[in-house]
């Protein structure tokens, strides 16, 4: 096969700039946004210096409130306030327990409709309101463009739930760099991705959900090997335990929805206080419900909630069993979720795994921090960190003459992989070559994503097509691509490291793939046109050079004939039609046949008389 040709390098690449990206933990109870600044991930607080934004949305006739503001109104207007909307994401009416919501839910076929003062809302729309709020918070801290966000989802989220999360982001005007699993984000925040290998447990007890995930790390690649948990177990259940206990101390029956809500908030406050102190004294006036006076100790609380703690231990056992691992084989236990602050949970898990827990990062911030680190890496700021990739989502290749892509590694190749191909120079005496690395399924460079450019210098001057340059692509397990080019006769080489999936989300990948299928025919034509253009240009240059060298062999009339054919070929290049260019190439070929013969004779004569033949062209 003929070697493909690559042109001379142009200008150098752009200097490195910091690119802004955010990480979002879109939680059932609370949501957070974080970013990496000066190499450190930090949570971005709202205007009231609050870092945790309650995932609660209130719809008024002409206002939408999100977060703390919505929580304040929740007690007065529970029916128009939506909490725990994450549970409805990607779900149909038949999948949900409508009675567990104070809202009026409606079967909308593909999704669950939520009645509000502003009409029927879907979970995607409600989540988009939360995301908009987080985006606004981020914009207050980051003045420059924000390229996109990494949003976390539970490891067990299915396609529909993941898609719903993406749709919500789209609605909020957020570019999703990638969705990553919450346990993976937590592991990244603890820097576990920098370890060589190990098995880690991510224990996540949030407001309304409990997830336990076991991750296996090997050579920079995380794999979720087991997940377990309970989508109906979390801090809310511990609140409910205290609520029950509280109602036992009240004579009046609590049948009013607002009064119940007030009591619920009190229960939650008591629970959180018990994390700080051994006992909580309640001496509270509750409007219609009268006065309440009682005392709750940590031990009493532990007793009341023992059945809940047992559930977490049981699920942990099951996850270990699924993963075929013993508790003693676990290299680290990461505590995630606000409810893991409860001393009861900490001591139980520490005893279960018989080791110190990874709990020094705030358990409600850890997921967002890890997401921010991933986002930072995906936009290309941190080259020392790993990409969490296992296959190549799109093909990798390089630009050849005529802006055509030559694929080197096909999409979906599993990592690690190394593949190479030989190329050659385009011009006589060419001493440098531009290697332009691109990613995509289309045939023309302009339709693919440009990843990097570098040049191979010091190629010994040779006739076009004589040099042999081997270009090797290598992608290692952590998704890092390195490209090297080597001229085989001299051994000179150059190389570069590239991040192959920078800024591409699967949605974009999908669109790019779809267009490559739809446009396959058009691509074939574009490729053929590009190829014929390269050939025509080469032929034009060659004839022009020959004419300058050996014009004396021809009569004026012959020269004129060739010049006209040359000019016509050049014009046809402007018209950019393949058949026309081809026709003029054929004409030039005819017009130069006699000339070529004369030149050949001259070369042979020169050779016979011992003159140099190095630059002889046939
Ligand atoms: P989610 O991931 O479901 O959005 P979070 O991780 O933010 O939830 O956890 C929220 C839960 O954490 C709530 O039930 C809250 O009461 C509980 N929580 C937060 N701080 C504490 C604390 N100091 N002690 C006990 N529970 C806490
Ligand atoms: Mg969470």
Coordinates of C-alpha atoms and ligand atoms in Angstrom, one line a residue:
X1 CA 0.0 0.0 0.0
X2 CA 1.2 3.5 -0.8
X3 CA 2.4 5.5 2.1
X4 CA 0.2 8.4 3.1
X5 CA 1.7 11.8 3.3
X6 CA 1.8 14.5 5.9
X7 CA 2.6 18.2 5.4
X8 CA 5.1 20.5 7.0
X9 CA 4.3 21.9 10.4
X10 CA 2.8 25.3 10.7
X11 CA 2.6 27.4 13.9
X12 CA 3.1 26.0 17.3
X13 CA 0.3 25.0 19.7
X14 CA -1.5 27.3 22.1
X15 CA 0.0 27.9 25.5
X16 CA -1.8 26.2 28.4
X17 CA -4.6 28.1 30.1
X18 CA -6.7 27.2 33.1
X19 CA -10.1 26.0 32.0
X20 CA -13.1 26.2 34.4
X21 CA -15.2 23.2 35.2
X22 CA -17.5 22.3 38.1
X23 CA -18.5 19.1 39.9
X24 CA -22.1 18.7 41.0
X25 CA -23.5 16.3 43.6
X26 CA -27.2 16.3 42.8
X27 CA -28.4 14.6 46.0
X28 CA -31.8 13.3 47.2
X29 CA -31.6 15.6 50.2
X30 CA -28.8 18.1 49.5
X31 CA -26.9 19.2 46.5
X32 CA -23.5 20.8 46.2
X33 CA -21.3 22.4 43.6
X34 CA -17.5 22.4 43.8
X35 CA -14.6 23.5 41.6
X36 CA -10.8 23.1 41.6
X37 CA -8.9 26.3 42.2
X38 CA -5.1 26.5 42.3
X39 CA -5.1 22.7 42.4
X40 CA -7.4 22.3 45.3
X41 CA -11.1 21.2 45.2
X42 CA -13.5 23.3 47.2
X43 CA -17.2 23.6 47.7
X44 CA -18.7 26.9 46.4
X45 CA -21.1 28.4 49.0
X46 CA -24.2 30.4 48.2
X47 CA -24.8 34.0 49.0
X48 CA -25.6 33.1 52.6
X49 CA -22.3 31.1 52.9
X50 CA -24.2 27.8 52.9
X51 CA -22.5 24.9 51.1
X52 CA -25.3 22.4 51.3
X53 CA -28.3 23.4 49.1
X54 CA -31.3 21.4 50.2
X55 CA -32.7 19.6 47.1
X56 CA -36.1 21.2 47.7
X57 CA -38.1 23.3 45.2
X58 CA -41.2 25.3 45.9
X59 CA -43.6 26.5 43.2
X60 CA -45.6 29.6 43.9
X61 CA -48.0 31.1 41.4
X62 CA -45.3 33.3 40.1
X63 CA -42.1 32.4 41.8
X64 CA -39.8 29.3 42.1
X65 CA -37.8 28.9 45.3
X66 CA -34.9 26.5 45.6
X67 CA -33.0 25.3 48.6
X68 CA -33.2 26.8 52.1
X69 CA -35.9 29.3 50.9
X70 CA -38.1 26.3 49.8
X71 CA -37.5 24.5 53.0
X72 CA -38.8 27.5 55.0
X73 CA -42.0 27.4 53.1
X74 CA -42.3 23.6 53.1
X75 CA -44.1 23.5 56.5
X76 CA -46.7 26.0 55.3
X77 CA -47.2 24.7 51.8
X78 CA -46.1 21.1 51.6
X79 CA -48.3 20.3 48.6
X80 CA -46.4 22.8 46.3
X81 CA -43.0 21.9 47.7
X82 CA -41.1 19.1 46.2
X83 CA -38.4 17.2 48.1
X84 CA -36.5 14.0 47.2
X85 CA -37.3 14.5 43.5
X86 CA -34.3 12.4 42.7
X87 CA -36.4 9.4 43.5
X88 CA -38.7 10.2 40.6
X89 CA -35.9 10.7 38.0
X90 CA -36.4 8.4 35.0
X91 CA -39.4 6.7 36.7
X92 CA -42.9 6.0 35.5
X93 CA -45.9 6.4 37.7
X94 CA -46.2 2.6 38.2
X95 CA -42.6 2.6 39.6
X96 CA -43.2 5.0 42.5
X97 CA -45.0 4.9 45.8
X98 CA -47.3 7.9 45.3
X99 CA -48.5 7.8 48.9
X100 CA -45.0 8.6 50.3
X101 CA -45.2 12.1 48.7
X102 CA -47.1 15.0 50.2
X103 CA -47.5 16.2 46.6
X104 CA -50.2 15.2 44.2
X105 CA -48.6 12.9 41.7
X106 CA -50.2 12.1 38.3
X107 CA -49.5 9.4 35.7
X108 CA -48.2 11.1 32.6
X109 CA -47.3 8.0 30.7
X110 CA -43.6 8.4 30.2
X111 CA -43.1 10.2 33.5
X112 CA -44.6 11.1 36.8
X113 CA -46.4 14.5 36.8
X114 CA -46.2 16.6 39.9
X115 CA -49.1 19.0 40.5
X116 CA -47.9 22.5 41.4
X117 CA -49.3 26.0 41.4
X118 CA -47.4 26.4 38.1
X119 CA -49.0 23.4 36.5
X120 CA -47.7 19.8 36.1
X121 CA -44.0 19.5 36.5
X122 CA -41.7 16.5 35.7
X123 CA -38.8 15.4 37.9
X124 CA -36.5 16.5 35.1
X125 CA -37.9 20.1 35.3
X126 CA -37.7 20.2 39.1
X127 CA -34.1 18.9 39.1
X128 CA -33.3 21.5 36.5
X129 CA -34.3 24.2 39.0
X130 CA -31.9 22.8 41.5
X131 CA -29.1 22.6 38.9
X132 CA -29.8 26.2 37.8
X133 CA -29.4 27.3 41.3
X134 CA -26.0 25.5 41.6
X135 CA -25.0 26.9 38.2
X136 CA -25.8 30.4 39.5
X137 CA -23.8 29.8 42.6
X138 CA -20.8 28.7 40.5
X139 CA -21.1 31.7 38.3
X140 CA -20.9 34.0 41.3
X141 CA -17.5 32.5 42.1
X142 CA -16.1 31.8 38.7
X143 CA -16.1 34.9 36.5
X144 CA -14.8 33.2 33.3
X145 CA -16.6 30.7 31.1
X146 CA -17.5 27.4 32.8
X147 CA -16.8 24.7 30.2
X148 CA -19.0 22.1 31.8
X149 CA -19.8 20.0 34.8
X150 CA -19.3 16.4 36.0
X151 CA -22.5 15.4 37.7
X152 CA -22.7 12.4 40.0
X153 CA -25.3 9.7 40.0
X154 CA -25.8 6.6 42.2
X155 CA -23.9 3.6 40.9
X156 CA -27.2 1.7 40.4
X157 CA -28.8 4.4 38.3
X158 CA -30.0 2.8 35.0
X159 CA -30.0 4.4 31.6
X160 CA -33.3 6.1 32.0
X161 CA -32.3 7.7 35.3
X162 CA -28.9 8.8 33.9
X163 CA -30.6 10.2 30.8
X164 CA -33.1 12.1 32.9
X165 CA -30.2 13.6 34.9
X166 CA -28.6 14.7 31.6
X167 CA -31.8 16.1 30.4
X168 CA -32.2 18.1 33.6
X169 CA -28.7 19.5 33.0
X170 CA -29.5 20.4 29.5
X171 CA -32.6 22.2 30.6
X172 CA -30.5 24.1 33.2
X173 CA -28.1 25.1 30.5
X174 CA -25.2 23.0 31.8
X175 CA -22.9 21.2 29.5
X176 CA -22.3 17.7 31.0
X177 CA -18.7 16.7 30.6
X178 CA -19.6 13.3 32.1
X179 CA -21.8 11.6 34.6
X180 CA -19.8 9.6 37.1
X181 CA -20.8 7.2 39.9
X182 CA -21.1 8.7 43.4
X183 CA -18.8 6.1 45.0
X184 CA -16.2 6.6 42.3
X185 CA -16.3 10.4 42.9
X186 CA -15.8 9.7 46.7
X187 CA -12.9 7.4 46.0
X188 CA -11.3 10.1 43.7
X189 CA -11.7 12.7 46.5
X190 CA -9.7 10.5 48.8
X191 CA -7.0 10.1 46.1
X192 CA -7.6 6.3 46.0
X193 CA -7.2 6.5 42.2
X194 CA -3.5 7.2 42.8
X195 CA -3.0 3.9 44.5
X196 CA -1.8 1.0 42.4
X197 CA -4.6 -1.4 43.3
X198 CA -7.0 -2.4 46.0
X199 CA -10.6 -3.1 47.0
X200 CA -12.5 -0.3 48.6
X201 CA -15.9 0.0 50.3
X202 CA -17.9 3.2 49.8
X203 CA -20.5 3.4 52.5
X204 CA -23.0 6.1 51.7
X205 CA -25.8 6.9 54.1
X206 CA -27.6 10.1 53.0
X207 CA -31.0 11.6 53.8
X208 CA -33.2 9.0 52.2
X209 CA -31.0 6.4 50.6
X210 CA -28.3 4.0 51.6
X211 CA -25.8 2.7 49.0
X212 CA -22.9 0.4 49.6
X213 CA -20.5 0.0 46.7
X214 CA -17.3 -2.1 46.4
X215 CA -14.8 -0.8 44.0
X216 CA -11.8 -2.6 42.6
X217 CA -9.0 -0.4 41.5
X218 CA -6.3 -1.8 39.2
X219 CA -3.8 0.1 37.2
X220 CA -5.7 3.4 37.6
X221 CA -9.0 1.9 36.6
X222 CA -12.0 1.8 38.9
X223 CA -14.6 -0.9 38.5
X224 CA -17.8 -1.2 40.6
X225 CA -17.8 -4.9 41.4
X226 CA -20.8 -4.9 43.8
X227 CA -23.5 -2.5 44.8
X228 CA -26.2 -3.0 47.5
X229 CA -28.3 -0.9 49.6
X230 CA -31.7 0.4 50.3
X231 CA -33.4 3.2 48.4
X232 CA -35.7 3.7 51.4
X233 CA -33.1 4.0 54.2
X234 CA -31.4 7.1 55.3
X235 CA -31.3 10.0 57.8
X236 CA -35.1 10.5 57.3
X237 CA -35.7 7.1 59.0
X238 CA -33.6 8.1 62.0
X239 CA -35.7 11.3 62.1
X240 CA -38.8 9.2 62.0
X241 CA -37.6 7.1 65.0
X242 CA -37.2 10.3 67.0
X243 CA -40.5 11.7 65.7
X244 CA -42.3 8.6 67.0
X245 CA -40.5 9.0 70.3
X246 CA -41.6 12.7 70.4
X247 CA -45.2 12.0 69.6
X248 CA -45.2 9.6 72.6
X249 CA -44.4 12.7 74.7
X250 CA -47.4 14.7 73.3
X251 CA -50.9 14.2 74.6
X252 CA -52.6 15.8 71.5
X253 CA -53.1 13.7 68.4
X254 CA -50.9 15.1 65.5
X255 CA -53.3 14.9 62.5
X256 CA -52.5 18.3 61.0
X257 CA -50.0 18.1 58.1
X258 CA -48.3 21.4 59.1
X259 CA -48.0 20.4 62.7
X260 CA -46.5 17.1 61.6
X261 CA -44.0 18.9 59.4
X262 CA -42.9 21.1 62.3
X263 CA -42.4 18.1 64.5
X264 CA -40.4 16.4 61.8
X265 CA -38.0 19.3 61.6
X266 CA -37.6 19.2 65.4
X267 CA -36.8 15.5 65.2
X268 CA -34.1 16.1 62.6
X269 CA -32.6 18.9 64.7
X270 CA -32.5 16.6 67.8
X271 CA -30.8 13.8 65.7
X272 CA -28.1 16.1 64.4
X273 CA -27.5 17.6 67.9
X274 CA -26.9 14.1 69.2
X275 CA -23.9 13.8 66.9
X276 CA -22.3 16.7 68.9
X277 CA -23.6 16.0 72.4
X278 CA -24.3 12.9 74.6
X279 CA -27.8 14.1 75.5
X280 CA -30.3 16.6 74.1
X281 CA -32.8 18.3 76.4
X282 CA -36.1 19.2 74.7
X283 CA -38.0 22.1 76.2
X284 CA -40.1 23.3 73.4
X285 CA -43.4 25.1 72.7
X286 CA -45.2 23.6 69.7
X287 CA -48.2 26.0 69.1
X288 CA -51.4 23.9 68.9
X289 CA -49.6 20.8 70.2
X290 CA -48.7 22.4 73.5
X291 CA -45.4 22.2 75.3
X292 CA -43.0 19.3 75.2
X293 CA -40.4 18.5 77.8
X294 CA -38.1 15.5 77.4
X295 CA -34.5 14.2 77.2
X296 CA -32.9 11.9 74.7
X297 CA -29.4 10.4 75.1
X298 CA -27.1 8.9 72.5
X299 CA -27.6 5.4 74.0
X300 CA -31.4 5.7 74.0
X301 CA -31.2 6.8 70.4
X302 CA -29.0 3.9 69.5
X303 CA -31.5 1.6 71.1
X304 CA -34.4 3.1 69.2
X305 CA -32.6 2.9 65.9
X306 CA -30.8 -0.4 66.2
X307 CA -33.0 -2.0 63.5
X308 CA -32.0 0.6 61.0
X309 CA -28.3 0.2 61.8
X310 CA -28.7 -3.6 61.4
X311 CA -30.1 -3.0 57.9
X312 CA -26.8 -1.2 56.9
X313 CA -24.7 -4.0 58.3
X314 CA -26.8 -6.7 56.5
X315 CA -26.5 -4.9 53.2
X316 CA -22.7 -4.5 53.7
X317 CA -22.5 -8.3 54.2
X318 CA -24.4 -9.0 51.1
X319 CA -22.2 -6.6 49.0
X320 CA -19.1 -8.4 50.3
X321 CA -20.6 -11.7 49.5
X322 CA -21.4 -10.6 45.9
X323 CA -17.9 -9.3 45.5
X324 CA -16.5 -12.6 46.9
X325 CA -14.5 -10.7 49.5
X326 CA -14.0 -10.9 53.2
X327 CA -14.2 -7.8 55.4
X328 CA -10.5 -8.3 56.1
X329 CA -9.7 -8.1 52.4
X330 CA -10.9 -4.5 52.2
X331 CA -8.1 -1.9 51.8
X332 CA -10.2 1.1 52.7
X333 CA -13.7 2.1 53.9
X334 CA -14.9 5.6 52.7
X335 CA -17.7 7.2 54.7
X336 CA -20.0 9.3 52.6
X337 CA -23.3 11.0 53.3
X338 CA -24.4 13.3 56.1
X339 CA -25.9 10.4 58.1
X340 CA -22.5 8.7 58.5
X341 CA -21.7 11.6 61.0
X342 CA -23.8 9.7 63.5
X343 CA -21.4 8.2 66.0
X344 CA -23.5 5.1 66.0
X345 CA -22.7 4.4 62.4
X346 CA -19.0 5.3 62.7
X347 CA -18.4 2.8 65.6
X348 CA -20.5 0.1 64.0
X349 CA -18.5 0.2 60.7
X350 CA -15.2 0.6 62.4
X351 CA -15.9 -2.6 64.3
X352 CA -17.3 -4.4 61.3
X353 CA -14.2 -3.8 59.1
X354 CA -11.8 -3.7 62.1
X355 CA -10.0 -0.7 60.7
X356 CA -9.9 3.0 60.8
X357 CA -12.4 4.6 58.4
X358 CA -11.6 7.1 55.7
X359 CA -13.7 9.9 57.2
X360 CA -11.6 13.0 57.4
X361 CA -13.3 14.7 54.4
X362 CA -16.8 16.1 55.2
X363 CA -19.1 13.2 54.4
X364 CA -21.6 15.4 52.7
X365 CA -19.0 17.2 50.6
X366 CA -16.8 14.3 49.5
X367 CA -18.8 13.4 46.4
X368 CA -18.9 16.9 45.0
X369 CA -15.2 17.4 45.7
X370 CA -14.4 14.2 43.7
X371 CA -16.7 15.3 40.9
X372 CA -14.9 18.7 40.7
X373 CA -11.5 16.9 40.5
X374 CA -12.8 14.7 37.6
X375 CA -14.2 17.8 35.9
X376 CA -10.9 19.6 36.3
X377 CA -9.1 16.7 34.7
X378 CA -11.6 16.3 31.9
X379 CA -11.1 19.8 30.7
X380 CA -7.4 19.2 30.6
X381 CA -6.0 21.1 33.7
X382 CA -4.5 18.2 35.6
X383 CA -2.3 16.0 33.5
X384 CA -1.1 14.0 36.4
X385 CA -4.5 12.5 37.2
X386 CA -6.2 9.5 35.8
X387 CA -9.1 9.5 33.5
X388 CA -11.6 6.8 34.4
X389 CA -11.9 5.1 31.0
X390 CA -12.0 1.5 30.0
X391 CA -12.6 1.6 26.2
X392 CA -11.9 4.2 23.6
X393 CA -15.2 5.9 22.9
X394 CA -14.2 7.3 19.5
X395 CA -11.5 6.3 17.0
X396 CA -8.1 7.9 17.1
X397 CA -6.2 8.9 14.0
X398 CA -4.0 11.4 12.3
X399 CA -4.4 14.0 9.6
X400 CA -2.9 13.1 6.2
X401 CA -2.6 15.2 3.1
X402 CA -5.9 16.7 1.9
X403 CA -7.2 16.9 5.5
X404 CA -8.2 13.3 5.4
X405 CA -8.2 11.2 8.6
X406 CA -6.3 8.0 8.7
X407 CA -7.7 5.9 11.6
X408 CA -5.1 4.3 13.8
X409 CA -7.0 3.0 16.7
X410 CA -10.7 2.1 16.1
X411 CA -13.4 3.0 18.6
X412 CA -14.3 0.6 21.4
X413 CA -10.8 -0.9 21.5
X414 CA -10.2 -1.9 25.1
X415 CA -7.3 -0.5 27.0
X416 CA -4.4 -0.7 27.0
X417 CA -3.6 -0.7 23.3
X418 CA -0.8 0.2 21.0
X419 CA -1.0 0.5 17.2
X420 CA 1.2 2.0 14.5
X421 CA 1.3 2.8 10.9
X422 CA 3.9 4.1 8.4
X423 CA 3.6 7.4 6.6
X424 CA 5.9 9.3 4.3
X425 CA 6.8 12.9 3.2
X426 CA 4.8 14.9 0.7
X427 CA 7.6 17.1 -0.8
X428 CA 11.1 16.6 -1.9
X429 CA 13.6 17.6 0.7
X430 CA 10.9 17.8 3.4
X431 CA 12.7 17.8 6.8
X432 CA 9.8 18.1 9.2
X433 CA 6.4 16.6 9.5
X434 CA 3.3 17.8 11.4
X435 CA 1.5 15.1 13.3
X436 CA -2.1 16.2 13.9
X437 CA -3.9 13.8 16.2
X438 CA -7.7 13.7 15.8
X439 CA -10.6 11.8 17.3
X440 CA -13.9 10.8 15.6
X441 CA -15.5 8.5 13.1
X442 CA -15.7 10.9 10.1
X443 CA -13.3 10.9 7.2
X444 CA -12.4 14.6 7.1
X445 CA -10.3 16.3 9.8
X446 CA -12.8 19.2 10.0
X447 CA -15.6 16.8 11.1
X448 CA -13.5 15.3 13.9
X449 CA -12.1 16.7 17.1
X450 CA -8.6 17.9 17.1
X451 CA -6.7 16.6 20.1
X452 CA -3.1 17.7 19.6
X453 CA -0.4 18.7 17.1
X454 CA 3.3 18.2 17.2
X455 CA 6.1 18.0 14.7
X456 CA 8.8 15.6 13.9
X457 CA 11.9 17.5 12.9
X458 CA 15.2 16.4 11.5
X459 CA 14.0 14.1 8.8
X460 CA 16.9 13.8 6.4
X461 CA 16.1 15.5 3.0
X462 CA 14.9 12.9 0.6
X463 CA 12.7 12.8 -2.5
X464 CA 9.0 12.8 -1.6
X465 CA 7.7 9.4 -0.6
X466 CA 11.1 8.0 0.2
X467 CA 11.2 8.7 4.0
X468 CA 9.5 6.1 6.2
X469 CA 7.9 7.5 9.3
X470 CA 6.3 5.2 11.8
X471 CA 3.6 6.8 13.9
X472 CA 2.6 4.8 17.0
X473 CA -0.4 5.4 19.1
X474 CA -0.5 4.1 22.6
X475 CA -3.3 4.4 25.1
X476 CA -2.7 3.0 28.6
X477 CA -5.1 1.8 31.1
X478 CA -5.8 5.2 32.6
X479 CA -6.8 6.5 29.2
X480 CA -3.8 8.5 28.4
X481 CA -2.8 8.6 24.8
X482 CA 0.8 9.1 23.8
X483 CA 1.7 9.4 20.1
X484 CA 5.2 9.0 18.9
X485 CA 6.7 9.4 15.4
X486 CA 10.0 8.0 14.2
X487 CA 11.9 8.3 11.0
X488 CA 13.1 4.8 10.4
X489 CA 16.4 5.4 8.5
X490 CA 17.8 7.8 11.0
X491 CA 15.9 7.0 14.1
X492 CA 14.9 10.6 14.8
X493 CA 11.7 10.7 16.8
X494 CA 9.2 13.0 18.5
X495 CA 6.3 12.3 20.8
X496 CA 3.4 13.8 22.7
X497 CA 0.9 12.8 25.4
X498 CA -2.7 13.6 24.7
X499 CA -5.9 13.1 26.6
X500 CA -8.2 11.4 24.2
X501 CA -11.7 12.2 25.4
X502 CA -11.3 15.7 26.6
X503 CA -14.6 17.5 26.9
X504 CA -16.6 14.9 25.1
X505 CA -19.7 13.5 26.8
X506 CA -21.5 10.4 25.6
X507 CA -24.3 12.6 24.1
X508 CA -21.8 14.3 21.9
X509 CA -20.3 10.9 21.1
X510 CA -23.7 9.7 20.2
X511 CA -24.3 12.6 17.9
X512 CA -20.9 12.2 16.3
X513 CA -21.5 8.5 15.8
X514 CA -25.0 9.1 14.3
X515 CA -23.7 11.7 11.9
X516 CA -20.9 9.4 10.8
X517 CA -23.5 6.8 9.9
X518 CA -25.8 9.2 8.2
X519 CA -23.0 10.9 6.4
X520 CA -21.0 7.9 5.4
X521 CA -21.8 8.4 1.7
X522 CA -21.1 12.0 1.8
X523 CA -17.8 11.2 3.6
X524 CA -16.8 8.8 0.9
X525 CA -17.3 11.5 -1.7
X526 CA -15.4 14.1 0.4
X527 CA -12.6 11.6 0.9
X528 CA -12.4 10.8 -2.8
X529 CA -12.4 14.6 -3.6
X530 CA -9.7 15.3 -1.1
X531 CA -7.6 12.5 -2.4
X532 CA -7.9 13.6 -6.0
X533 CA -7.0 17.2 -4.9
X534 CA -3.8 15.9 -3.3
X535 CA -2.9 14.0 -6.4
X536 CA -3.7 17.0 -8.7
X537 CA -1.6 19.4 -6.6
X538 CA 1.3 17.0 -6.6
X539 CA 1.1 16.5 -10.3
X540 CA 0.8 20.3 -10.9
X541 CA 3.9 21.0 -8.8
X542 CA 5.9 18.2 -10.4
X543 CA 5.2 19.3 -13.9
X544 CA 5.9 23.0 -13.1
X545 CA 9.3 21.9 -11.6
X546 CA 10.1 19.8 -14.6
X547 CA 9.2 22.6 -16.9
X548 CA 11.6 25.0 -15.1
X549 CA 14.4 22.4 -15.3
X550 CA 14.1 21.1 -18.8
X551 CA 12.1 23.7 -20.8
X552 CA 14.9 23.7 -23.4
X553 CA 13.8 20.3 -24.6
X554 CA 10.5 21.7 -25.9
X555 CA 9.3 23.9 -28.7
X556 CA 7.5 27.0 -27.8
X557 CA 4.2 25.5 -28.9
X558 CA 4.7 22.4 -26.7
X559 CA 5.5 24.7 -23.7
X560 CA 2.3 26.7 -24.3
X561 CA 0.2 23.5 -24.5
X562 CA 1.6 22.3 -21.2
X563 CA 1.2 25.7 -19.5
X564 CA -2.5 25.9 -20.6
X565 CA -3.1 22.4 -19.2
X566 CA -1.4 23.4 -16.0
X567 CA -3.5 26.5 -15.7
X568 CA -6.7 24.6 -16.3
X569 CA -5.9 22.0 -13.7
X570 CA -5.3 24.9 -11.2
X571 CA -8.6 26.4 -12.0
X572 CA -10.4 23.1 -11.6
X573 CA -9.0 22.9 -8.1
X574 CA -10.9 26.2 -7.3
X575 CA -14.1 24.6 -8.6
X576 CA -13.6 21.7 -6.2
X577 CA -15.4 19.1 -8.3
X578 CA -13.9 15.7 -8.4
X579 CA -14.8 14.7 -11.9
X580 CA -13.6 18.0 -13.3
X581 CA -10.2 17.8 -11.5
X582 CA -9.8 14.2 -12.6
X583 CA -10.5 15.3 -16.3
X584 CA -7.9 18.0 -16.2
X585 CA -5.4 15.7 -14.6
X586 CA -5.9 13.3 -17.5
X587 CA -5.5 16.2 -19.9
X588 CA -2.2 17.3 -18.3
X589 CA -1.1 13.8 -18.3
X590 CA -1.7 13.6 -22.1
X591 CA -0.1 17.0 -22.7
X592 CA 3.1 16.0 -20.9
X593 CA 3.6 12.6 -22.2
X594 CA 6.1 13.6 -25.0
X595 CA 7.9 15.9 -22.5
X596 CA 8.3 13.0 -20.0
X597 CA 9.8 10.8 -22.7
X598 CA 12.3 13.5 -23.6
X599 CA 13.2 14.0 -20.0
X600 CA 13.7 10.3 -19.4
X601 CA 16.1 10.2 -22.3
X602 CA 18.1 13.1 -20.9
X603 CA 18.3 11.4 -17.5
X604 CA 19.6 8.2 -19.0
X605 CA 22.2 10.1 -21.1
X606 CA 23.3 11.9 -17.9
X607 CA 23.6 8.6 -16.1
X608 CA 25.6 7.1 -18.9
X609 CA 28.0 10.0 -18.8
X610 CA 28.4 9.5 -15.0
X611 CA 26.4 12.5 -13.9
X612 CA 24.3 12.5 -10.8
X613 CA 21.1 10.5 -10.9
X614 CA 20.0 11.2 -7.3
X615 CA 17.1 13.4 -8.2
X616 CA 15.9 11.5 -11.2
X617 CA 12.2 11.3 -11.3
X618 CA 10.2 9.0 -13.5
Ligands
LIG1 P1 -28.2 13.0 50.2 O1 -27.0 12.3 49.6 O2 -29.3 12.0 50.3 O3 -28.6 14.2 49.5 P2 -26.7 14.0 52.5 O4 -25.5 13.2 52.3 O5 -26.6 15.5 52.3 O6 -27.9 13.4 51.7 O7 -27.2 13.6 53.9 C1 -28.3 14.2 54.5 C2 -28.7 13.5 55.8 O8 -27.6 13.7 56.6 C3 -29.9 14.2 56.5 O9 -30.7 13.1 56.9 C4 -29.2 14.9 57.7 O10 -30.1 14.9 58.8 C5 -28.0 14.0 57.9 N1 -27.0 14.7 58.7 C6 -26.4 15.8 58.4 N2 -25.6 16.2 59.4 C7 -25.7 15.3 60.4 C8 -25.2 15.2 61.7 N3 -24.3 16.1 62.2 N4 -25.6 14.2 62.4 C9 -26.5 13.3 62.0 N5 -27.1 13.3 60.7 C10 -26.7 14.4 60.0
LIG2 MG1 -25.4 11.9 48.6

